Tab-separated table of C-alpha atoms in Angstrom:
chain	number	residue	atom	x	y	z
A	1	MET	CA	-3.118	-70.460	152.282
A	2	THR	CA	-4.961	-69.676	149.030
A	3	ALA	CA	-3.788	-71.491	145.928
A	4	ILE	CA	-3.581	-69.729	142.572
A	5	THR	CA	-5.505	-71.564	139.888
A	6	VAL	CA	-4.783	-71.573	136.180
A	7	GLY	CA	-7.557	-69.092	135.555
A	8	ASP	CA	-5.950	-66.548	137.905
A	9	VAL	CA	-2.609	-66.398	136.044
A	10	PRO	CA	-3.755	-63.907	133.345
A	11	GLN	CA	-4.907	-61.580	136.149
A	12	VAL	CA	-1.659	-61.893	138.162
A	13	ARG	CA	0.627	-61.075	135.238
A	14	PRO	CA	-0.933	-57.652	134.438
A	15	ARG	CA	-0.683	-56.728	138.114
A	16	LEU	CA	2.999	-57.728	138.190
A	17	GLY	CA	3.665	-55.787	134.966
A	18	ALA	CA	1.946	-52.679	136.347
A	19	SER	CA	3.937	-52.954	139.579
A	20	LEU	CA	7.225	-53.245	137.686
A	21	ARG	CA	6.379	-50.244	135.507
A	22	ARG	CA	5.464	-48.232	138.590
A	23	ASN	CA	8.756	-49.198	140.275
A	24	ARG	CA	10.711	-48.216	137.156
A	25	ARG	CA	8.973	-44.834	137.044
A	26	TRP	CA	9.822	-44.170	140.685
A	27	ALA	CA	13.420	-45.276	140.166
A	28	LEU	CA	13.713	-42.998	137.129
A	29	PHE	CA	12.125	-40.110	139.039
A	30	LEU	CA	14.479	-40.513	141.998
A	31	SER	CA	17.456	-40.803	139.646
A	32	TYR	CA	16.592	-37.482	138.014
A	33	VAL	CA	16.024	-35.836	141.400
A	34	PHE	CA	19.429	-36.866	142.723
A	35	LEU	CA	21.063	-36.018	139.381
A	36	ILE	CA	19.615	-32.498	139.507
A	37	ILE	CA	20.745	-32.048	143.127
A	38	PHE	CA	24.207	-33.323	142.221
A	39	ALA	CA	24.448	-30.982	139.218
A	40	ILE	CA	23.298	-27.952	141.228
A	41	PHE	CA	25.758	-28.717	144.021
A	42	PHE	CA	28.738	-28.899	141.667
A	43	LEU	CA	27.671	-26.054	139.369
A	44	ILE	CA	27.315	-23.492	142.159
A	45	PRO	CA	31.106	-22.748	142.420
A	46	PRO	CA	31.671	-22.101	138.677
A	47	TYR	CA	28.461	-20.074	138.518
A	48	TYR	CA	29.632	-17.945	141.452
A	49	MET	CA	33.008	-17.480	139.730
A	50	ILE	CA	31.310	-16.279	136.545
A	51	VAL	CA	29.043	-13.867	138.421
A	52	THR	CA	31.921	-12.450	140.487
A	53	SER	CA	34.106	-11.952	137.412
A	54	LEU	CA	31.321	-9.940	135.750
A	55	LYS	CA	30.783	-7.579	138.708
A	56	SER	CA	32.550	-4.299	139.298
A	57	ASN	CA	35.013	-3.970	142.175
A	58	ALA	CA	32.586	-1.752	144.067
A	59	GLU	CA	29.801	-4.317	143.846
A	60	VAL	CA	32.103	-7.171	144.841
A	61	ALA	CA	33.292	-5.204	147.879
A	62	HIS	CA	29.736	-4.263	148.877
A	63	MET	CA	28.747	-7.186	151.092
A	64	ALA	CA	25.042	-6.264	151.090
A	65	SER	CA	24.683	-6.766	147.320
A	66	ASN	CA	23.211	-9.889	145.747
A	67	PRO	CA	26.049	-12.465	145.546
A	68	TRP	CA	24.298	-14.508	142.840
A	69	PHE	CA	23.546	-11.814	140.275
A	70	PRO	CA	25.319	-8.650	139.033
A	71	VAL	CA	22.785	-6.049	140.168
A	72	ASN	CA	24.634	-3.057	138.716
A	73	GLY	CA	25.134	-4.578	135.299
A	74	ILE	CA	27.746	-6.757	133.627
A	75	THR	CA	31.309	-5.582	133.095
A	76	PHE	CA	34.256	-7.261	131.373
A	77	GLU	CA	36.766	-4.892	132.925
A	78	HIS	CA	38.352	-7.648	135.023
A	79	PHE	CA	39.133	-9.740	131.944
A	80	ARG	CA	40.558	-6.733	130.080
A	81	THR	CA	42.714	-5.653	133.035
A	82	LEU	CA	43.884	-9.212	133.617
A	83	VAL	CA	45.084	-9.610	130.023
A	84	THR	CA	46.524	-6.127	129.449
A	85	ASP	CA	47.835	-4.952	132.845
A	86	THR	CA	49.183	-8.135	134.423
A	87	ASP	CA	51.568	-10.965	133.497
A	88	PHE	CA	48.682	-13.375	132.980
A	89	LEU	CA	49.530	-14.040	129.318
A	90	ILE	CA	53.122	-14.867	130.333
A	91	PHE	CA	51.797	-17.327	132.905
A	92	PHE	CA	49.523	-18.849	130.272
A	93	LYS	CA	52.370	-19.203	127.761
A	94	ASN	CA	54.676	-20.813	130.347
A	95	THR	CA	51.969	-23.239	131.389
A	96	ALA	CA	51.243	-24.207	127.784
A	97	ILE	CA	54.934	-24.861	127.049
A	98	VAL	CA	55.385	-26.936	130.194
A	99	THR	CA	52.196	-28.925	129.602
A	100	VAL	CA	52.963	-29.771	125.963
A	101	CYS	CA	56.502	-30.899	126.835
A	102	VAL	CA	55.392	-32.953	129.834
A	103	VAL	CA	52.587	-34.653	127.901
A	104	ALA	CA	54.983	-35.571	125.078
A	105	ILE	CA	57.623	-36.956	127.467
A	106	THR	CA	55.026	-38.791	129.519
A	107	MET	CA	53.376	-40.517	126.600
A	108	VAL	CA	56.637	-41.662	125.012
A	109	VAL	CA	57.942	-43.087	128.289
A	110	SER	CA	54.590	-44.536	129.417
A	111	VAL	CA	53.738	-46.277	126.144
A	112	LEU	CA	57.167	-47.879	125.848
A	113	ALA	CA	57.225	-48.898	129.527
A	114	ALA	CA	53.673	-50.239	129.466
A	115	PHE	CA	54.290	-52.258	126.308
A	116	SER	CA	57.420	-53.833	127.726
A	117	LEU	CA	55.809	-54.586	131.103
A	118	GLY	CA	52.396	-55.634	129.787
A	119	ARG	CA	53.263	-57.664	126.698
A	120	MET	CA	56.958	-58.575	126.839
A	121	LYS	CA	56.750	-60.694	129.957
A	122	PHE	CA	60.022	-61.153	131.830
A	123	TRP	CA	61.088	-62.080	135.334
A	124	GLY	CA	59.923	-59.467	137.839
A	125	SER	CA	57.764	-57.530	135.370
A	126	GLY	CA	54.689	-57.797	137.610
A	127	ILE	CA	56.564	-56.566	140.673
A	128	LEU	CA	58.111	-53.744	138.679
A	129	ALA	CA	54.709	-52.687	137.325
A	130	THR	CA	53.252	-52.593	140.841
A	131	GLY	CA	56.253	-50.640	142.082
A	132	ILE	CA	55.784	-48.054	139.341
A	133	PHE	CA	52.190	-47.512	140.410
A	134	LEU	CA	53.110	-47.308	144.099
A	135	THR	CA	55.469	-44.425	143.367
A	136	TYR	CA	52.421	-42.439	142.223
A	137	LEU	CA	50.911	-42.834	145.696
A	138	VAL	CA	53.776	-40.985	147.386
A	139	PRO	CA	52.421	-37.495	148.256
A	140	ASP	CA	53.949	-34.366	146.764
A	141	SER	CA	54.735	-33.001	150.205
A	142	LEU	CA	57.319	-35.763	150.675
A	143	LEU	CA	58.893	-35.475	147.233
A	144	PHE	CA	59.323	-31.761	146.668
A	145	ILE	CA	62.211	-31.392	149.159
A	146	PRO	CA	64.558	-33.971	147.508
A	147	LEU	CA	63.376	-32.813	144.075
A	148	PHE	CA	64.225	-29.246	145.076
A	149	GLN	CA	67.807	-30.331	145.719
A	150	ILE	CA	67.973	-32.121	142.354
A	151	VAL	CA	66.534	-29.178	140.429
A	152	ARG	CA	68.920	-26.764	142.149
A	153	TRP	CA	71.888	-29.034	141.404
A	154	LEU	CA	70.891	-29.086	137.724
A	155	GLY	CA	70.680	-25.283	137.648
A	156	LEU	CA	66.959	-25.290	136.790
A	157	LEU	CA	65.701	-23.561	139.918
A	158	ASN	CA	63.375	-20.663	139.059
A	159	SER	CA	62.989	-21.969	135.517
A	160	TYR	CA	59.823	-23.493	134.122
A	161	TRP	CA	62.025	-26.050	132.370
A	162	GLY	CA	62.553	-27.491	135.826
A	163	MET	CA	58.817	-28.263	135.840
A	164	VAL	CA	59.296	-30.190	132.597
A	165	LEU	CA	61.756	-32.356	134.518
A	166	VAL	CA	59.666	-32.665	137.700
A	167	TYR	CA	56.109	-33.191	136.474
A	168	PRO	CA	56.799	-36.564	134.781
A	169	THR	CA	57.486	-37.971	138.255
A	170	LEU	CA	53.749	-37.467	138.816
A	171	THR	CA	52.397	-38.406	135.401
A	172	VAL	CA	54.542	-41.299	134.179
A	173	PRO	CA	53.704	-43.845	136.941
A	174	PHE	CA	49.930	-43.513	136.665
A	175	CYS	CA	49.897	-43.277	132.863
A	176	THR	CA	52.091	-46.362	132.658
A	177	TRP	CA	49.663	-48.220	134.921
A	178	ILE	CA	46.709	-47.216	132.741
A	179	MET	CA	48.494	-48.340	129.594
A	180	ILE	CA	49.568	-51.664	131.116
A	181	GLY	CA	45.935	-52.455	131.828
A	182	TYR	CA	44.846	-51.473	128.345
A	183	PHE	CA	47.626	-53.378	126.595
A	184	ALA	CA	46.760	-56.427	128.704
A	185	SER	CA	43.170	-56.299	127.403
A	186	ILE	CA	44.300	-56.709	123.779
A	187	PRO	CA	44.026	-60.365	122.573
A	188	LYS	CA	47.314	-62.210	122.428
A	189	GLU	CA	46.403	-63.576	119.014
A	190	LEU	CA	47.451	-60.215	117.567
A	191	ASP	CA	50.974	-60.720	118.916
A	192	GLU	CA	51.193	-64.199	117.454
A	193	ALA	CA	49.860	-63.116	114.054
A	194	ALA	CA	52.310	-60.208	113.901
A	195	MET	CA	55.254	-62.423	114.872
A	196	ILE	CA	54.296	-64.978	112.227
A	197	ASP	CA	54.310	-62.183	109.645
A	198	GLY	CA	57.854	-61.268	110.724
A	199	ALA	CA	57.108	-58.053	112.656
A	200	ASN	CA	59.487	-57.007	115.427
A	201	HIS	CA	58.364	-55.550	118.764
A	202	MET	CA	58.572	-51.915	117.655
A	203	GLN	CA	56.497	-52.652	114.543
A	204	MET	CA	53.957	-54.485	116.691
A	205	LEU	CA	53.741	-51.462	118.987
A	206	THR	CA	53.390	-48.794	116.288
A	207	ARG	CA	51.196	-50.678	113.811
A	208	ILE	CA	48.985	-52.787	116.084
A	209	PHE	CA	48.938	-51.809	119.742
A	210	ILE	CA	48.920	-48.015	119.501
A	211	PRO	CA	45.951	-47.898	117.062
A	212	VAL	CA	44.021	-50.496	119.074
A	213	ALA	CA	44.853	-48.884	122.427
A	214	LEU	CA	43.989	-45.351	121.301
A	215	PRO	CA	41.284	-44.834	123.980
A	216	GLY	CA	43.774	-45.766	126.695
A	217	ILE	CA	46.422	-43.477	125.215
A	218	ILE	CA	43.916	-40.598	125.096
A	219	ALA	CA	42.946	-41.255	128.721
A	220	ALA	CA	46.583	-41.170	129.791
A	221	THR	CA	47.170	-38.012	127.735
A	222	ILE	CA	44.245	-36.247	129.396
A	223	PHE	CA	45.517	-37.238	132.820
A	224	ALA	CA	49.028	-35.976	132.057
A	225	PHE	CA	47.601	-32.738	130.672
A	226	THR	CA	45.431	-32.170	133.753
A	227	VAL	CA	48.241	-32.801	136.221
A	228	SER	CA	50.684	-30.578	134.322
A	229	TRP	CA	48.174	-27.776	133.866
A	230	ALA	CA	46.910	-27.745	137.472
A	231	ALA	CA	50.022	-28.579	139.545
A	232	PHE	CA	50.562	-26.148	142.422
A	233	VAL	CA	53.040	-27.456	145.004
A	234	TYR	CA	56.103	-27.736	142.768
A	235	PRO	CA	55.837	-24.345	141.019
A	236	MET	CA	55.146	-22.719	144.375
A	237	ALA	CA	58.403	-24.153	145.746
A	238	PHE	CA	60.616	-23.911	142.634
A	239	LEU	CA	59.507	-20.732	140.810
A	240	TYR	CA	59.544	-17.185	142.148
A	241	SER	CA	60.026	-14.841	139.155
A	242	SER	CA	57.028	-13.511	137.251
A	243	ASP	CA	58.550	-14.360	133.881
A	244	GLN	CA	58.909	-18.020	134.927
A	245	GLN	CA	55.645	-18.543	136.805
A	246	VAL	CA	52.793	-20.761	135.652
A	247	LEU	CA	49.071	-20.084	135.871
A	248	THR	CA	48.242	-21.805	139.148
A	249	VAL	CA	50.801	-19.923	141.224
A	250	GLY	CA	51.357	-16.778	139.169
A	251	THR	CA	47.682	-15.785	139.144
A	252	VAL	CA	47.395	-16.100	142.905
A	253	THR	CA	50.684	-14.415	143.834
A	254	SER	CA	50.177	-11.486	141.464
A	255	LEU	CA	46.570	-10.739	142.439
A	256	ILE	CA	46.822	-11.207	146.212
A	257	ARG	CA	48.863	-8.587	148.032
A	258	ALA	CA	48.881	-8.948	151.823
A	259	ASP	CA	45.192	-8.766	152.775
A	260	VAL	CA	44.061	-7.236	149.467
A	261	TYR	CA	42.310	-9.724	147.194
A	262	GLN	CA	41.445	-8.798	143.614
A	263	TRP	CA	38.424	-11.079	143.611
A	264	GLY	CA	37.105	-10.052	140.217
A	265	MET	CA	40.389	-10.701	138.414
A	266	LEU	CA	41.018	-13.832	140.471
A	267	MET	CA	37.720	-15.313	139.301
A	268	ALA	CA	38.359	-14.179	135.709
A	269	GLY	CA	41.808	-15.762	135.754
A	270	ALA	CA	40.432	-18.988	137.208
A	271	LEU	CA	37.799	-19.175	134.479
A	272	ILE	CA	40.311	-18.646	131.678
A	273	ALA	CA	42.720	-21.153	133.223
A	274	ALA	CA	39.957	-23.749	133.563
A	275	ALA	CA	38.840	-23.402	129.931
A	276	PRO	CA	41.460	-25.672	128.212
A	277	PRO	CA	40.912	-28.707	130.492
A	278	LEU	CA	37.152	-28.196	130.268
A	279	ILE	CA	37.231	-28.167	126.470
A	280	ILE	CA	39.414	-31.276	126.339
A	281	TYR	CA	37.169	-33.200	128.734
A	282	ALA	CA	34.052	-32.111	126.852
A	283	PHE	CA	35.273	-33.563	123.546
A	284	LEU	CA	37.240	-36.587	124.795
A	285	MET	CA	35.238	-37.748	127.829
A	286	ASP	CA	34.118	-41.017	126.180
A	287	TYR	CA	37.733	-41.984	125.403
A	288	TYR	CA	38.805	-41.038	128.915
A	289	ILE	CA	36.163	-43.238	130.550
A	290	ALA	CA	36.906	-46.137	128.179
A	291	GLY	CA	40.623	-45.936	128.896
A	292	LEU	CA	40.221	-45.762	132.670
A	293	THR	CA	37.682	-48.605	132.658
A	294	ALA	CA	39.999	-50.904	130.698
A	295	GLY	CA	42.939	-50.001	132.882
A	296	ALA	CA	40.990	-50.647	136.055
A	297	THR	CA	39.475	-53.971	134.986
A	298	LYS	CA	42.490	-55.476	133.242
A	299	GLY	CA	45.335	-54.025	135.322
């Protein structure tokens, strides 16, 4: 076994540094390769939707045409027909009303529940918090039958206001869990300082915890918005009139008749419907990740 003398150390260190730099370059190269593959894999569906929405009906129906490029030119006829000759704008309006109402209800209930469970410790608060989260894990296919009976008993069947009542059963448990984790990450010294200054619990919530926990609140708001905007099972079971339908169900039921699929308008409708969540995620992604990270690590 050869021993390394003192004079060899200056030669060993450059070799180690070069090896580390080479390993970093390969790691960076492989990271970019897999990132590009990942991006291509997940961008293919929206790209295909865009291309299909810009093709004419004849080109979409012609199976021999290029599926990845509009050979016969670009047309916006599908978007115009969708907006002017269908009930798409009614679906969009109904969805917007339902989503705004559900997000408002969810955030009021979730913030108050999370503050009471996360900061105002009482007997059984931990068990209750876990139970609230477990209710989120119950699948929709098991809940929509009893909820159908409740909505019908309340006279809200075939009314999008019934969705305002039903959707919080999906959004409130998870949003409450996120907020509990974020409230738990706030130092307790803030509570003590506020109590010394004579603040009550509602003042502590509105003046201290809500401003500090803003990333968590934004994350919960985005989640509630996404669930309300994209829900499918409940409106499919509870709504059947065009004037009460929401985007997810109304677009499909109005553009698919038996075995006739209006693919161009279906893709155009899907693109328009996906635009609001995409815009929200694009501008608030950092807050969403921060809120989910705090909720996951501190919950």
